[in-house]
C-alpha cells in the first residue's frame, strides 16, 4: 500500500492540510490573513509583476489586485513600474512589510519549534530525511 501513489497522495494531502492549519493558527487574530502573509512572502526576494503574483497564488488578477490594495493601504507594499515596459506594474515590500513578514515567520518558527521538541529524536530524524522529497514535490 505504501507504494500506491493515489493512497500516498491522499495521506500527504491530509497531513499538509493539518500543517497549514497549524501555521495559520500562529497568525490568528492578526490584522492580515494567511493569504496576505503568503503574498508578502512572495515579494521577499524583490518586486514582482501583479500577473506573476496572481499566477503563483492561483487567483485571478482582480483578486490579487484587491489583496495588493489592502496591503498597500496598510503600508506593507508599494507599487512601482518596470523600467523595461512602462505598461507593467510591479509590487514590492516596504520596510514595514518586510518587518511584519519577519515577525510572522519568527512566530511560526517558534511554534513549530515547540511542536518539534515534543517529537522523539527518531521522529525528528525521519522528518528531516523527508524534507528533500517534500521540497521536490513543491517544485513540480
mmCIF file of C-alpha atoms in Angstrom:
data_model
loop_
_atom_site.group_PDB
_atom_site.id
_atom_site.type_symbol
_atom_site.label_atom_id
_atom_site.label_comp_id
_atom_site.label_asym_id
_atom_site.label_seq_id
_atom_site.Cartn_x
_atom_site.Cartn_y
_atom_site.Cartn_z
ATOM 1 C CA UNK A 1 0.000 0.000 0.000
ATOM 2 C CA UNK A 2 2.881 2.392 0.716
ATOM 3 C CA UNK A 3 3.832 2.405 -2.955
ATOM 4 C CA UNK A 4 0.328 3.269 -4.180
ATOM 5 C CA UNK A 5 0.641 6.871 -5.447
ATOM 6 C CA UNK A 6 -3.089 7.586 -5.076
ATOM 7 C CA UNK A 7 -3.169 6.452 -1.446
ATOM 8 C CA UNK A 8 0.053 8.312 -0.682
ATOM 9 C CA UNK A 9 -1.345 11.453 -2.333
ATOM 10 C CA UNK A 10 -4.409 11.262 -0.108
ATOM 11 C CA UNK A 11 -2.257 10.905 3.004
ATOM 12 C CA UNK A 12 0.068 13.760 2.001
ATOM 13 C CA UNK A 13 -2.923 15.990 1.323
ATOM 14 C CA UNK A 14 -4.385 15.279 4.753
ATOM 15 C CA UNK A 15 -1.098 15.853 6.567
ATOM 16 C CA UNK A 16 -0.345 19.069 4.666
ATOM 17 C CA UNK A 17 -3.818 20.401 5.437
ATOM 18 C CA UNK A 18 -3.206 19.892 9.150
ATOM 19 C CA UNK A 19 0.228 21.518 8.942
ATOM 20 C CA UNK A 20 -1.175 24.541 7.100
ATOM 21 C CA UNK A 21 -3.859 24.917 9.753
ATOM 22 C CA UNK A 22 -1.184 24.675 12.456
ATOM 23 C CA UNK A 23 0.758 27.511 10.840
ATOM 24 C CA UNK A 24 -2.361 29.607 10.284
ATOM 25 C CA UNK A 25 -3.181 29.430 13.980
ATOM 26 C CA UNK A 26 0.052 31.285 14.729
ATOM 27 C CA UNK A 27 -1.301 34.365 12.926
ATOM 28 C CA UNK A 28 -4.900 34.083 14.098
ATOM 29 C CA UNK A 29 -6.161 37.429 15.312
ATOM 30 C CA UNK A 30 -3.600 39.338 13.263
ATOM 31 C CA UNK A 31 -4.795 42.165 11.020
ATOM 32 C CA UNK A 32 -3.696 40.256 7.902
ATOM 33 C CA UNK A 33 -4.874 36.931 6.539
ATOM 34 C CA UNK A 34 -2.608 33.956 5.934
ATOM 35 C CA UNK A 35 -3.056 34.571 2.215
ATOM 36 C CA UNK A 36 -1.831 38.138 2.591
ATOM 37 C CA UNK A 37 1.216 36.919 4.504
ATOM 38 C CA UNK A 38 1.756 34.498 1.639
ATOM 39 C CA UNK A 39 1.777 37.391 -0.818
ATOM 40 C CA UNK A 40 4.291 39.248 1.358
ATOM 41 C CA UNK A 41 6.469 36.134 1.305
ATOM 42 C CA UNK A 42 6.302 36.035 -2.483
ATOM 43 C CA UNK A 43 7.638 39.587 -2.549
ATOM 44 C CA UNK A 44 10.562 38.916 -0.216
ATOM 45 C CA UNK A 45 13.120 38.267 -2.991
ATOM 46 C CA UNK A 46 12.165 41.517 -4.741
ATOM 47 C CA UNK A 47 9.416 43.333 -6.659
ATOM 48 C CA UNK A 48 7.147 41.202 -8.813
ATOM 49 C CA UNK A 49 4.595 41.773 -11.537
ATOM 50 C CA UNK A 50 0.971 41.591 -10.498
ATOM 51 C CA UNK A 51 0.320 38.898 -13.110
ATOM 52 C CA UNK A 52 3.137 36.742 -11.676
ATOM 53 C CA UNK A 53 1.698 37.048 -8.180
ATOM 54 C CA UNK A 54 -1.790 36.111 -9.349
ATOM 55 C CA UNK A 55 -0.441 33.084 -11.196
ATOM 56 C CA UNK A 56 1.720 31.940 -8.275
ATOM 57 C CA UNK A 57 -1.191 32.176 -5.843
ATOM 58 C CA UNK A 58 -3.657 30.627 -8.319
ATOM 59 C CA UNK A 59 -6.071 33.562 -8.291
ATOM 60 C CA UNK A 60 -7.449 35.877 -10.933
ATOM 61 C CA UNK A 61 -5.741 39.234 -11.420
ATOM 62 C CA UNK A 62 -8.686 41.220 -9.942
ATOM 63 C CA UNK A 63 -8.488 39.105 -6.776
ATOM 64 C CA UNK A 64 -4.761 39.777 -6.459
ATOM 65 C CA UNK A 65 -5.373 43.475 -7.079
ATOM 66 C CA UNK A 66 -7.764 43.568 -4.123
ATOM 67 C CA UNK A 67 -5.147 41.877 -1.910
ATOM 68 C CA UNK A 68 -2.417 44.267 -3.065
ATOM 69 C CA UNK A 69 -4.694 47.280 -2.490
ATOM 70 C CA UNK A 70 -5.255 46.148 1.111
ATOM 71 C CA UNK A 71 -1.556 45.555 1.671
ATOM 72 C CA UNK A 72 -0.737 48.931 0.146
ATOM 73 C CA UNK A 73 -3.329 50.660 2.357
ATOM 74 C CA UNK A 74 -1.642 49.001 5.357
ATOM 75 C CA UNK A 75 1.728 50.383 4.242
ATOM 76 C CA UNK A 76 3.217 46.936 3.654
ATOM 77 C CA UNK A 77 3.740 47.076 -0.116
ATOM 78 C CA UNK A 78 4.398 49.723 -2.679
ATOM 79 C CA UNK A 79 3.695 49.796 -6.383
ATOM 80 C CA UNK A 80 6.264 50.593 -8.978
ATOM 81 C CA UNK A 81 6.932 50.304 -12.644
ATOM 82 C CA UNK A 82 9.063 48.131 -14.850
ATOM 83 C CA UNK A 83 11.834 50.184 -16.485
ATOM 84 C CA UNK A 84 11.753 47.832 -19.480
ATOM 85 C CA UNK A 85 7.991 48.195 -20.034
ATOM 86 C CA UNK A 86 6.059 51.251 -18.849
ATOM 87 C CA UNK A 87 2.761 49.343 -19.056
ATOM 88 C CA UNK A 88 3.820 46.845 -16.392
ATOM 89 C CA UNK A 89 3.059 47.469 -12.716
ATOM 90 C CA UNK A 90 5.209 45.834 -10.078
ATOM 91 C CA UNK A 91 4.717 45.407 -6.356
ATOM 92 C CA UNK A 92 7.439 45.359 -3.717
ATOM 93 C CA UNK A 93 7.726 45.161 0.051
ATOM 94 C CA UNK A 94 8.107 48.264 2.165
ATOM 95 C CA UNK A 95 10.418 48.158 5.188
ATOM 96 C CA UNK A 96 7.333 47.738 7.370
ATOM 97 C CA UNK A 97 6.111 44.861 5.177
ATOM 98 C CA UNK A 98 9.485 43.152 5.416
ATOM 99 C CA UNK A 99 9.482 43.555 9.213
ATOM 100 C CA UNK A 100 5.918 42.208 9.523
ATOM 101 C CA UNK A 101 6.898 39.199 7.422
ATOM 102 C CA UNK A 102 9.954 38.556 9.629
ATOM 103 C CA UNK A 103 7.818 38.760 12.780
ATOM 104 C CA UNK A 104 5.247 36.289 11.460
ATOM 105 C CA UNK A 105 7.950 33.928 10.284
ATOM 106 C CA UNK A 106 9.614 34.109 13.728
ATOM 107 C CA UNK A 107 6.276 33.320 15.412
ATOM 108 C CA UNK A 108 5.686 30.370 13.115
ATOM 109 C CA UNK A 109 9.198 29.032 13.673
ATOM 110 C CA UNK A 110 8.812 29.377 17.439
ATOM 111 C CA UNK A 111 5.518 27.498 17.337
ATOM 112 C CA UNK A 112 6.933 24.752 15.115
ATOM 113 C CA UNK A 113 9.999 24.501 17.353
ATOM 114 C CA UNK A 114 7.749 23.721 20.312
ATOM 115 C CA UNK A 115 5.846 21.118 18.314
ATOM 116 C CA UNK A 116 9.061 19.524 17.035
ATOM 117 C CA UNK A 117 10.562 19.439 20.516
ATOM 118 C CA UNK A 118 7.696 17.161 21.549
ATOM 119 C CA UNK A 119 8.760 14.572 18.970
ATOM 120 C CA UNK A 120 11.296 11.857 19.637
ATOM 121 C CA UNK A 121 14.806 12.060 18.184
ATOM 122 C CA UNK A 122 13.880 9.315 15.716
ATOM 123 C CA UNK A 123 10.730 11.164 14.634
ATOM 124 C CA UNK A 124 12.693 14.369 14.046
ATOM 125 C CA UNK A 125 15.298 12.415 12.058
ATOM 126 C CA UNK A 126 12.553 10.849 9.934
ATOM 127 C CA UNK A 127 11.047 14.255 9.287
ATOM 128 C CA UNK A 128 14.448 15.711 8.374
ATOM 129 C CA UNK A 129 15.035 12.839 5.948
ATOM 130 C CA UNK A 130 11.651 13.507 4.281
ATOM 131 C CA UNK A 131 12.280 17.226 3.705
ATOM 132 C CA UNK A 132 14.191 16.847 0.403
ATOM 133 C CA UNK A 133 11.357 14.736 -1.005
ATOM 134 C CA UNK A 134 8.749 17.269 0.131
ATOM 135 C CA UNK A 135 10.833 20.079 -1.362
ATOM 136 C CA UNK A 136 10.977 18.197 -4.661
ATOM 137 C CA UNK A 137 7.180 17.869 -4.645
ATOM 138 C CA UNK A 138 6.874 21.601 -4.007
ATOM 139 C CA UNK A 139 8.977 22.414 -7.071
ATOM 140 C CA UNK A 140 6.919 20.341 -9.507
#
